mmCIF file of C-alpha atoms in Angstrom:
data_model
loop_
_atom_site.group_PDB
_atom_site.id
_atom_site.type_symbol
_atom_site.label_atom_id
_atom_site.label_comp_id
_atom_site.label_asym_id
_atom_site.label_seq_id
_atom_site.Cartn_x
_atom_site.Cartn_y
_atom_site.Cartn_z
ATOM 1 C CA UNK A 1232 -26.355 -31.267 -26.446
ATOM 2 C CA UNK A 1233 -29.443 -30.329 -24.400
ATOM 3 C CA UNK A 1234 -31.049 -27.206 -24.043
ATOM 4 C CA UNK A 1235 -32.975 -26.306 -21.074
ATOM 5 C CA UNK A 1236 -35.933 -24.350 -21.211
ATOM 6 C CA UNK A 1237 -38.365 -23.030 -19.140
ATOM 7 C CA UNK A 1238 -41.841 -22.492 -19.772
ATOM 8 C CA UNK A 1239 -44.175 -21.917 -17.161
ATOM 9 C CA UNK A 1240 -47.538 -20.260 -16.290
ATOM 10 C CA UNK A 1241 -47.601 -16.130 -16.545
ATOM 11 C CA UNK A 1242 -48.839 -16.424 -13.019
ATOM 12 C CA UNK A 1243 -45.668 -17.870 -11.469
ATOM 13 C CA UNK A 1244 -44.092 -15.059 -13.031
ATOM 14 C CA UNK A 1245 -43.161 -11.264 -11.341
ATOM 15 C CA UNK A 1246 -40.517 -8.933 -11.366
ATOM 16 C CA UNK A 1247 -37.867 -9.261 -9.650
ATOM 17 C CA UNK A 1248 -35.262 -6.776 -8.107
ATOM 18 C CA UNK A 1249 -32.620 -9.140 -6.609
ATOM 19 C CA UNK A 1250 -30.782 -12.732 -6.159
ATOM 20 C CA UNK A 1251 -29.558 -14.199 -3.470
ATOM 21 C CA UNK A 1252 -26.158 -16.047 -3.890
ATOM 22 C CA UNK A 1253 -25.206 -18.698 -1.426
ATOM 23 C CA UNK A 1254 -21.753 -19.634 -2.414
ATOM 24 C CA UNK A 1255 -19.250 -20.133 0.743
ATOM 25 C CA UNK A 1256 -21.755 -18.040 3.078
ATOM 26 C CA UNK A 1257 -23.503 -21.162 4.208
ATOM 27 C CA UNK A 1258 -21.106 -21.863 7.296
ATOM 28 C CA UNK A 1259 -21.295 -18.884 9.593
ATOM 29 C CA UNK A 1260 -18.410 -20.255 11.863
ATOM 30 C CA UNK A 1261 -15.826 -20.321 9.254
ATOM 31 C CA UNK A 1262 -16.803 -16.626 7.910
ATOM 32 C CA UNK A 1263 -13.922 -14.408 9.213
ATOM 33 C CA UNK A 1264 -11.496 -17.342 7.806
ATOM 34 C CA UNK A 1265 -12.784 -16.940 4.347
ATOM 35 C CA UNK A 1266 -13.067 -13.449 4.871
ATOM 36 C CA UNK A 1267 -9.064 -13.236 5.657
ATOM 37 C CA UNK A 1268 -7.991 -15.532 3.160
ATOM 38 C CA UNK A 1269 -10.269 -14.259 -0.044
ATOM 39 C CA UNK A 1270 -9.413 -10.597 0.652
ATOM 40 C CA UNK A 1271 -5.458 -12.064 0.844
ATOM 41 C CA UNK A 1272 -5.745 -13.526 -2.573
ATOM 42 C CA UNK A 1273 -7.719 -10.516 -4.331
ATOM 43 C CA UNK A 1274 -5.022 -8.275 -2.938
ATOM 44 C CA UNK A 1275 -1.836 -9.939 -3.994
ATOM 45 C CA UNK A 1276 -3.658 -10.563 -7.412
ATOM 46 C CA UNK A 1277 -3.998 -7.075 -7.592
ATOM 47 C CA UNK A 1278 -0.900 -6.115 -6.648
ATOM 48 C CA UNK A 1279 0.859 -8.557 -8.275
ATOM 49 C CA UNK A 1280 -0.347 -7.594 -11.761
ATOM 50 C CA UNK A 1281 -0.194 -4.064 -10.937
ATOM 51 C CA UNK A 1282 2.909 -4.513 -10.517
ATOM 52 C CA UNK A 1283 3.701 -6.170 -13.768
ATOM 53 C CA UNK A 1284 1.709 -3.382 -15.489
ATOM 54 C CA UNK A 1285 4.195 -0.646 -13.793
ATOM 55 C CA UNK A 1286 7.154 -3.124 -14.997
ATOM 56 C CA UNK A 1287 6.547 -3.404 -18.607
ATOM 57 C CA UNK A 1288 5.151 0.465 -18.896
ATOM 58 C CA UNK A 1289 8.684 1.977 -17.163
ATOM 59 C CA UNK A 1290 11.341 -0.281 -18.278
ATOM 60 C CA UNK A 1291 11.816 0.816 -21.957
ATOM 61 C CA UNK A 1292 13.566 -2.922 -22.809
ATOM 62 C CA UNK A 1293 10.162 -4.168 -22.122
ATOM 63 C CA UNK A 1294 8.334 -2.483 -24.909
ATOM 64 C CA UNK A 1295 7.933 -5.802 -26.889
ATOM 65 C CA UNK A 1296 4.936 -7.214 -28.266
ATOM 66 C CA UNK A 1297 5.557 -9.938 -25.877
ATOM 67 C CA UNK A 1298 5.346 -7.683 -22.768
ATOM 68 C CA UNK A 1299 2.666 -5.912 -24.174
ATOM 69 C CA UNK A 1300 0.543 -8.443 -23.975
ATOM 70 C CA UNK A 1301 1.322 -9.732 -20.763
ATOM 71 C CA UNK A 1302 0.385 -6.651 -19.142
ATOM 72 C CA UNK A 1303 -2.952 -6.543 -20.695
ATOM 73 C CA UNK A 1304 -3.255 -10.102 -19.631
ATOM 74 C CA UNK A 1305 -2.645 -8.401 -16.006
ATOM 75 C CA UNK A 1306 -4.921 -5.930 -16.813
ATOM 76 C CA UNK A 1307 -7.332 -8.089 -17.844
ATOM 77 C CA UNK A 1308 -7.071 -10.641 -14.644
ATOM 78 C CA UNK A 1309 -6.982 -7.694 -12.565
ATOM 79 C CA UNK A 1310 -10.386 -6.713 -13.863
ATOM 80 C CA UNK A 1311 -11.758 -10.365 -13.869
ATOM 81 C CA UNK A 1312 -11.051 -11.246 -10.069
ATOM 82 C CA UNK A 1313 -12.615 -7.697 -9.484
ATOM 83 C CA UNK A 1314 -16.067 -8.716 -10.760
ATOM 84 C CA UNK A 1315 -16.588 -11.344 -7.998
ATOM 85 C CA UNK A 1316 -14.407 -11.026 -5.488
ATOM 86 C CA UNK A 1317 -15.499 -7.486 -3.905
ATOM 87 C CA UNK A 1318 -19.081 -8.270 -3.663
ATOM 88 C CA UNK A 1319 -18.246 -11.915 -2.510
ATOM 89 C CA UNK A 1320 -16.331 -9.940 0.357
ATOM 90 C CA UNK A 1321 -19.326 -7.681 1.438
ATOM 91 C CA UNK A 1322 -21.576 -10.335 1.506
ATOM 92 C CA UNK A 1323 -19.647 -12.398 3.885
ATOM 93 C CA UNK A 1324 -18.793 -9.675 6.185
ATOM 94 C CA UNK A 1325 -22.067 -8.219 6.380
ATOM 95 C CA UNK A 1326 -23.726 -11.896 6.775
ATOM 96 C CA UNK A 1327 -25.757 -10.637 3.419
ATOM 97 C CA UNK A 1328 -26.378 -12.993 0.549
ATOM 98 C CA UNK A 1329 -28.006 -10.682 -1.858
ATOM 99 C CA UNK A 1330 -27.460 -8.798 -5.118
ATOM 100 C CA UNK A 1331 -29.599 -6.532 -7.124
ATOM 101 C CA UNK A 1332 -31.045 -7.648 -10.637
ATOM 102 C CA UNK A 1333 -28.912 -4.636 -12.336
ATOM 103 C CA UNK A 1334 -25.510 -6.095 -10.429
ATOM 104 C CA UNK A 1335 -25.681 -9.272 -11.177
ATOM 105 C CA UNK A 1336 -26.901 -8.401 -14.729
ATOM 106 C CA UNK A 1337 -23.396 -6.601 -14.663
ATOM 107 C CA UNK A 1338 -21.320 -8.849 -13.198
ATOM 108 C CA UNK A 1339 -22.545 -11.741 -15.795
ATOM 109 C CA UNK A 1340 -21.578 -8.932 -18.105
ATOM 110 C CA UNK A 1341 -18.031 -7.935 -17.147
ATOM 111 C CA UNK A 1342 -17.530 -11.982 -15.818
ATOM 112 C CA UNK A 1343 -17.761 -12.816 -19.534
ATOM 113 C CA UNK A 1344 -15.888 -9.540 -20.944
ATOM 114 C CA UNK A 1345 -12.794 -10.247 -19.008
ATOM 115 C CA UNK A 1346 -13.224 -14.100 -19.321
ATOM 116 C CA UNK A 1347 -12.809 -13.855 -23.203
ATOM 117 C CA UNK A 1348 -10.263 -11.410 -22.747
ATOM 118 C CA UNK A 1349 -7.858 -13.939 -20.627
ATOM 119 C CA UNK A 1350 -8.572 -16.748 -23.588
ATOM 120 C CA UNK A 1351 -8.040 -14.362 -26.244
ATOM 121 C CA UNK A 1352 -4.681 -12.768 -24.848
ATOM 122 C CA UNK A 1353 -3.621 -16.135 -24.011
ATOM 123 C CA UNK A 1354 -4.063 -16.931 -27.945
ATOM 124 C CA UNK A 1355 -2.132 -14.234 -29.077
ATOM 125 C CA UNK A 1356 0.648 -14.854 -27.006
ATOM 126 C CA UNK A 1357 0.828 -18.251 -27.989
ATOM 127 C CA UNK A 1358 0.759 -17.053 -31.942
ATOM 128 C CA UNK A 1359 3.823 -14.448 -30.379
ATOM 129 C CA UNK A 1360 5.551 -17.076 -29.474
ATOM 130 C CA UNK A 1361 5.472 -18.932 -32.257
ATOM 131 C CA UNK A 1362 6.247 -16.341 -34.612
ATOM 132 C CA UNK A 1363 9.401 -15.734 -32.443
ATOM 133 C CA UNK A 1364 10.398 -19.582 -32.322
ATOM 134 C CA UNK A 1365 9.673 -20.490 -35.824
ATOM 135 C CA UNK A 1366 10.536 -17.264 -37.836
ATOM 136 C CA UNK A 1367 13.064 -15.388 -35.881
ATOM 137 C CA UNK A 1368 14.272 -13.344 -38.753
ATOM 138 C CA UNK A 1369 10.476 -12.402 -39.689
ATOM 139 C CA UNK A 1370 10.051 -11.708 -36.162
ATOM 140 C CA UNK A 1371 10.421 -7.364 -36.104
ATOM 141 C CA UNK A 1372 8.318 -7.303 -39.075
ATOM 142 C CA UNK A 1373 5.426 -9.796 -38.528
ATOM 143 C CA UNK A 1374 4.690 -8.619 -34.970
ATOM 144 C CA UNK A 1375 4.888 -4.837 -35.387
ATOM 145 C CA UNK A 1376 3.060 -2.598 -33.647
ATOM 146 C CA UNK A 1377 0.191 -2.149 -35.775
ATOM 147 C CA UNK A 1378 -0.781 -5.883 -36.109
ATOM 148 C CA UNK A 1379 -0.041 -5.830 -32.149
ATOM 149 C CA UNK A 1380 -2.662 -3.277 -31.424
ATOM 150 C CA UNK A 1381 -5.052 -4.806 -33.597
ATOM 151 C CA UNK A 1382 -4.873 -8.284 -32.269
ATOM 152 C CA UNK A 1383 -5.834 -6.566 -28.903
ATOM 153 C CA UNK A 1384 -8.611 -4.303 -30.551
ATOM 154 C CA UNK A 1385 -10.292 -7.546 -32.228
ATOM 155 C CA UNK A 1386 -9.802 -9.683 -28.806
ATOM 156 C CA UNK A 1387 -11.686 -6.636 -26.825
ATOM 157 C CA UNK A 1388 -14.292 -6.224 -29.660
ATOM 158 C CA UNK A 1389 -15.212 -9.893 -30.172
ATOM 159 C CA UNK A 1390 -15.165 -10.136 -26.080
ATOM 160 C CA UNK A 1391 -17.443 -6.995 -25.479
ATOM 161 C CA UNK A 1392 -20.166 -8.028 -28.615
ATOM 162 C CA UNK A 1393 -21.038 -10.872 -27.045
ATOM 163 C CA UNK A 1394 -21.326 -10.338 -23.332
ATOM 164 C CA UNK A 1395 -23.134 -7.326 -24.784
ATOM 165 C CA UNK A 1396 -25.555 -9.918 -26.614
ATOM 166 C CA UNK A 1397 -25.652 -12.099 -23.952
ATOM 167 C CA UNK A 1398 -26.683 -9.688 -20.835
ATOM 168 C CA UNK A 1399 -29.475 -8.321 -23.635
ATOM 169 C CA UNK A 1400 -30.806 -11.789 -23.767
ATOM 170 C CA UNK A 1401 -30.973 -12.350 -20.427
ATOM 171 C CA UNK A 1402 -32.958 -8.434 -19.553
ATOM 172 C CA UNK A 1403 -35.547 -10.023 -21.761
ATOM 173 C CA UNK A 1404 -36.402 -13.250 -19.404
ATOM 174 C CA UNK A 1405 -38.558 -13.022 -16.255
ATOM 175 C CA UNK A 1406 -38.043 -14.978 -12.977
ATOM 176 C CA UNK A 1407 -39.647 -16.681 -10.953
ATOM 177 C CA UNK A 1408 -40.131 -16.872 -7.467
ATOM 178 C CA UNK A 1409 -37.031 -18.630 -6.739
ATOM 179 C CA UNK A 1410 -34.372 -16.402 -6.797
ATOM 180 C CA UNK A 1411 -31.369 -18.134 -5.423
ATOM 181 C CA UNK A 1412 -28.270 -18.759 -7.318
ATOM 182 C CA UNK A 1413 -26.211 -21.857 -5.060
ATOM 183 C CA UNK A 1414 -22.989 -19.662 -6.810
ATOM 184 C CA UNK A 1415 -20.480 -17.482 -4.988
ATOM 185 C CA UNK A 1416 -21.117 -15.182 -7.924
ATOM 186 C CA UNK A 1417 -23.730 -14.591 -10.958
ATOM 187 C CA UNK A 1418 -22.922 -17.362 -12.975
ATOM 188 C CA UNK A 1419 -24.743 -17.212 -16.464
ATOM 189 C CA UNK A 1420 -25.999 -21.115 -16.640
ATOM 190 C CA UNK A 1421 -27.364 -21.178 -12.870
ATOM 191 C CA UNK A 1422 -28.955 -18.005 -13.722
ATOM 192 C CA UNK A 1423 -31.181 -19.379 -16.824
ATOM 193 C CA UNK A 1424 -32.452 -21.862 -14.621
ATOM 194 C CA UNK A 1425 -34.087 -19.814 -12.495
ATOM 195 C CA UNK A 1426 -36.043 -17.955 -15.406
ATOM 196 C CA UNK A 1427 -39.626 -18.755 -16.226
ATOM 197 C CA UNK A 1428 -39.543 -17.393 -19.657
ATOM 198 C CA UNK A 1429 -38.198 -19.075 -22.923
ATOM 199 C CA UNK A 1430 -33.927 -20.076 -22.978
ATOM 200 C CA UNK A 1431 -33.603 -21.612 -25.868
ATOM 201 C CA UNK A 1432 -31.748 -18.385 -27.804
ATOM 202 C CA UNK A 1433 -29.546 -17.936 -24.657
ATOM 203 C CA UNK A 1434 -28.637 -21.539 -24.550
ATOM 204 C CA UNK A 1435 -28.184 -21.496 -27.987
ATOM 205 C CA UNK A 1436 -25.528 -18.455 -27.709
ATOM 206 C CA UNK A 1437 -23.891 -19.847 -24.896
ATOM 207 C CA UNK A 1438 -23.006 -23.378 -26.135
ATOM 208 C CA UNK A 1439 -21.320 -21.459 -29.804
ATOM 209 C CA UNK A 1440 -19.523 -19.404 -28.175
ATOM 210 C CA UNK A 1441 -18.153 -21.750 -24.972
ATOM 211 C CA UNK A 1442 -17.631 -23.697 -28.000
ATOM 212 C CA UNK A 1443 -15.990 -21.311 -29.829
ATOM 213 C CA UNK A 1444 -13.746 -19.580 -27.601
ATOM 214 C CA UNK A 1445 -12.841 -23.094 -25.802
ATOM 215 C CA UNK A 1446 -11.852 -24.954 -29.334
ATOM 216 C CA UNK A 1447 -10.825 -22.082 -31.341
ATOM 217 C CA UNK A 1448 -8.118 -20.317 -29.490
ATOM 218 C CA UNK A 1449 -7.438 -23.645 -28.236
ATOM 219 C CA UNK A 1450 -6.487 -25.334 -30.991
ATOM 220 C CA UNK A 1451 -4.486 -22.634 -32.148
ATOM 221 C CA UNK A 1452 -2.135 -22.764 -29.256
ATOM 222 C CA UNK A 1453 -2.430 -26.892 -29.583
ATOM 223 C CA UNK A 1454 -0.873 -25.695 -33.422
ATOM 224 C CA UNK A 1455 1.680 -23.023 -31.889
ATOM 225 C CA UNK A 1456 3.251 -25.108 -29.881
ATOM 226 C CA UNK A 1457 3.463 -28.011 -31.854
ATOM 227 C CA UNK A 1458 5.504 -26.112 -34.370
ATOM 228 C CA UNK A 1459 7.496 -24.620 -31.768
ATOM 229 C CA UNK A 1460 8.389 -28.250 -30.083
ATOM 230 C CA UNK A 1461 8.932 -29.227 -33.994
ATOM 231 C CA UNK A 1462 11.827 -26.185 -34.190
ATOM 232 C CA UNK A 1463 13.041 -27.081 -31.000
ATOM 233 C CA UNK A 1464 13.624 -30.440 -31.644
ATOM 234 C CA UNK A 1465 15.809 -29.553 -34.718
ATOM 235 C CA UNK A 1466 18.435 -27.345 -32.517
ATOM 236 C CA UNK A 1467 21.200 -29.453 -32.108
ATOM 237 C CA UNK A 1468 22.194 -28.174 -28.912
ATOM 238 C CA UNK A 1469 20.985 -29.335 -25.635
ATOM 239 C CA UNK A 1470 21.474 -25.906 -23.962
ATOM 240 C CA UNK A 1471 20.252 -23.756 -26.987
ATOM 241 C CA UNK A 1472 17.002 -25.945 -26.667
ATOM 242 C CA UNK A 1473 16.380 -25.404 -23.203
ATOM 243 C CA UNK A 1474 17.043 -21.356 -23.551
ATOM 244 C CA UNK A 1475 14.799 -21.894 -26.815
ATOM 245 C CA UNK A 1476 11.788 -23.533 -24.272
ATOM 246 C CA UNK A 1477 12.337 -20.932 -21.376
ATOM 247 C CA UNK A 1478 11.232 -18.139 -23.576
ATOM 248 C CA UNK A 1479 7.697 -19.866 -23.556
ATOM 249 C CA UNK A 1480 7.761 -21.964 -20.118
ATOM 250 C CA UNK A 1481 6.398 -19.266 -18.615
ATOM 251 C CA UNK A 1482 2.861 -18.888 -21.132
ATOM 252 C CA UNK A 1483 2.445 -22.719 -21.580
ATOM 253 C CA UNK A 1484 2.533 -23.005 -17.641
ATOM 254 C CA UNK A 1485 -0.757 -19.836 -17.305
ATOM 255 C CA UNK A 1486 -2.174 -22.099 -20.097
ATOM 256 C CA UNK A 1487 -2.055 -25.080 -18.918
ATOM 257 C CA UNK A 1488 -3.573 -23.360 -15.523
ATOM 258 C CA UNK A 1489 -6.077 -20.947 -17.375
ATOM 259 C CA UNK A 1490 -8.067 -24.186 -19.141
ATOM 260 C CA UNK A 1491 -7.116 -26.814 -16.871
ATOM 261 C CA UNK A 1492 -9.255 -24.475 -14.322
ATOM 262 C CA UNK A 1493 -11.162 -23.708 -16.741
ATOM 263 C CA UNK A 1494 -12.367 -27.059 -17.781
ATOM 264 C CA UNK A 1495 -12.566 -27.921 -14.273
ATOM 265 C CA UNK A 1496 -15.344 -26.141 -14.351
ATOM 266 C CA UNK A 1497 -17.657 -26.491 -17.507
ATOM 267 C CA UNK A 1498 -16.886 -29.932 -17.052
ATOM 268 C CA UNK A 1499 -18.249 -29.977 -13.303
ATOM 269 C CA UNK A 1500 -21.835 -32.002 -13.685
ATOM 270 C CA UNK A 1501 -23.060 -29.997 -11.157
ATOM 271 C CA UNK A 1502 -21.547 -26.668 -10.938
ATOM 272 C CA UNK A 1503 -22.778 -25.276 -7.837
ATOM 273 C CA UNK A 1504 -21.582 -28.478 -5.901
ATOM 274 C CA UNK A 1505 -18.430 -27.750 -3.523
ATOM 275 C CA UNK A 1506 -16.646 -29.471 -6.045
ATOM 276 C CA UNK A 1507 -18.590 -27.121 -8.752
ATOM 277 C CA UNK A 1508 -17.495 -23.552 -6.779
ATOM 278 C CA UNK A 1509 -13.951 -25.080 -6.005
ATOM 279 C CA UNK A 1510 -13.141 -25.328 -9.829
ATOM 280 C CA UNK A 1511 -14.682 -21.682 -10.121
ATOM 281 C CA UNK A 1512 -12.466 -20.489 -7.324
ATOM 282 C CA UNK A 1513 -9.116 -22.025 -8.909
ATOM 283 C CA UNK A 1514 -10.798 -20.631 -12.095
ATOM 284 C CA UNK A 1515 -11.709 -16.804 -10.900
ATOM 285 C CA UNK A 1516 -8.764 -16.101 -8.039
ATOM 286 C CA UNK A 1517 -6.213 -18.328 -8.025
ATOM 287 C CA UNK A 1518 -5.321 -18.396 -11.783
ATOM 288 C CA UNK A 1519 -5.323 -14.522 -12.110
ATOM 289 C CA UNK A 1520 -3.167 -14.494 -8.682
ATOM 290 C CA UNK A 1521 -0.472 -16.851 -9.893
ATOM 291 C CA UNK A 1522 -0.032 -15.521 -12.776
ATOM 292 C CA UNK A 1523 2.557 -12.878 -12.118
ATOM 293 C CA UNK A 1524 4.466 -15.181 -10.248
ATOM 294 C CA UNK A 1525 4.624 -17.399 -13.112
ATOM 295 C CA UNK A 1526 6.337 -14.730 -15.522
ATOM 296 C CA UNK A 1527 8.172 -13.111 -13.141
ATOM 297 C CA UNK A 1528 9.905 -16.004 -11.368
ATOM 298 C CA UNK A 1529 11.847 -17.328 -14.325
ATOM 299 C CA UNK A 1530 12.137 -14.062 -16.079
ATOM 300 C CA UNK A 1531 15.301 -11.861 -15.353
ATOM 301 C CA UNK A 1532 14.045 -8.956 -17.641
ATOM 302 C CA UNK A 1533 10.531 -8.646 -15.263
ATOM 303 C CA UNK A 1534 12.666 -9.337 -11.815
ATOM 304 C CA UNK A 1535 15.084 -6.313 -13.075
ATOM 305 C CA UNK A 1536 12.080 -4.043 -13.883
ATOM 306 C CA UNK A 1537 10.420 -5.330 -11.251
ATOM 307 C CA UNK A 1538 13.602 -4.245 -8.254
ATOM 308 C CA UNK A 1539 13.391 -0.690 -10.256
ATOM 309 C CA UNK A 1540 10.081 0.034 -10.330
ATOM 310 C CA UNK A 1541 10.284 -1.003 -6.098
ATOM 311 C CA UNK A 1542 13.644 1.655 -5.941
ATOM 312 C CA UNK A 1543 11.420 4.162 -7.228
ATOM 313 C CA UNK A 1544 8.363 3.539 -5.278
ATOM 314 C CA UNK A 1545 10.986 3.135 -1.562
ATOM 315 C CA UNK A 1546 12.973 6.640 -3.179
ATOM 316 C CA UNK A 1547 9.210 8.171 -3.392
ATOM 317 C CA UNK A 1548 8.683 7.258 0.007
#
């Protein structure tokens, strides 16, 4: 593991009041392209898990734990593409590349709220499912509401400590006169590079927790659905295994997106490469955009909330 810090003369140092972030603003010609086709994707994500939020809240046969965490998971995506892709937006269509020390101190913050809250969620729906798989009678009583709410409490309060820690550190460091982040938005890691002042406790902090909220949660959905495949495997039935493995087709398939994406890029070895921002991009907008496709697809009970909430809405109208 290696820990990069800076140390350099207090004369290099000053204060300074913004960044500039490069990202996909380099190539002037293809601007109104990317304009068209990010604001496309932020508004179908938003729609799309608005939509499942309106779903679960107004179709009574919803109110499961399992559909109450999916539409925090929408509320959390929601929120997540939200802290990028706005000010990603402006910039391009204004030809600006800049953002103030106190936004992109923000955005770092909320990036890394709603971040833990997608691999947290994620988690608990995994531990849903097994619960639901592998002790069906147990089911009504394990996940009630209580334990429910709490898993979600303890997911936001774990999440908002240490972005909370983390954006602290980081008001603490000075810059220096290079202020340009090659990122489409404040990434934490390109950010430390460009400080003058000492890293080491933010580097520290950052490689435990990446650690600990990539192998943690994890490995418990690694465990989850290893039991599950185990109880599948022992219904005799063809068809009452496959209607056993729909009921979590839809979560392994966000998972398998979420940290493939994910990995793509914390495993990038250069991060603000094209290859770098393209893994970002998968992992910021077009994971949170897919997702209510993914659970709404092969799920009858969201496509019938779904065509009622749209009755109301055209009735409304």
């Amino acid at each position: 593991m290696k820990f990069i810090v800076n140390n350099m003369e207090p004369r290099n140092q000053t204060s300074v009041s913004e960044f500039l972030l490069l990202g996909f603003s380099q190539d002037s010609e293809h601007q109104p392209i990317l304009f068209g086709l990010f604001l496309s994707m932020y508004l179908v994500t938003v729609l799309g898990n608005l939509l499942i939020i309106l779903a679960v809240s107004s179709d009574s046969h919803l109110h499961t734990p399992m559909y109450f965490f999916l539409s925090n998971l929408s509320f959390a995506d929601i929120c997540f593409t939200s802290t990028t892709v706005p000010k990603m937006l402006v910039n391009i269509q204004t030809q600006s590349k800049s953002i103030t020390y106190a936004g992109c101190i923000a955005q770092m913050y909320f990036f890394m709220v709603f971040g833990g809250m997608d691999t947290f969620l994620l988690t608990v729906m995994a531990y849903d499912r097994f619960v639901a798989i592998c002790h069906p009678l147990h089911y009504t009583v394990i996940m009630n509401p209580w334990l429910c709410g709490l898993l979600v409490l303890v997911s936001w309060f774990i999440s908002l400590s240490y972005s909370l820690i983390q954006s602290l550190l980081m008001l603490r460091l000075s810059f220096c006169t290079n202020w340009i982040i090659p990122h489409f938005y404040c990434e934490l890691a390109q950010a430390l590079m460009l400080a003058c002042s000492d890293t080491l406790a933010n580097h520290i902090l950052l490689y435990i927790v990446t650690s600990f909220l990539g192998i943690v949660p994890f490995s418990w959905i690694l465990f989850s659905y290893s039991r599950i495949a185990s109880s599948i495997l022992r219904i005799p039935s063809a068809n009452g295994k496959y209607k056993t493995f729909s009921t979590c087709a839809s979560h392994l398939s966000v998972v398998s997106l979420f940290y493939g994406t994910g990995l793509g890029v914390y495993l990038s070895s250069d991060a603000s490469s094209w290859r770098g921002m393209i893994a970002s991009f998968m992992y910021t907008m077009v994971t949170p955009m897919l997702n209510p496709f993914i659970y709404s697809l092969r799920n009858r009970d969201i496509k019938r909330a779904l065509q009622k909430v749209l009755r109301i809405t055209l009735y409304v109208q």
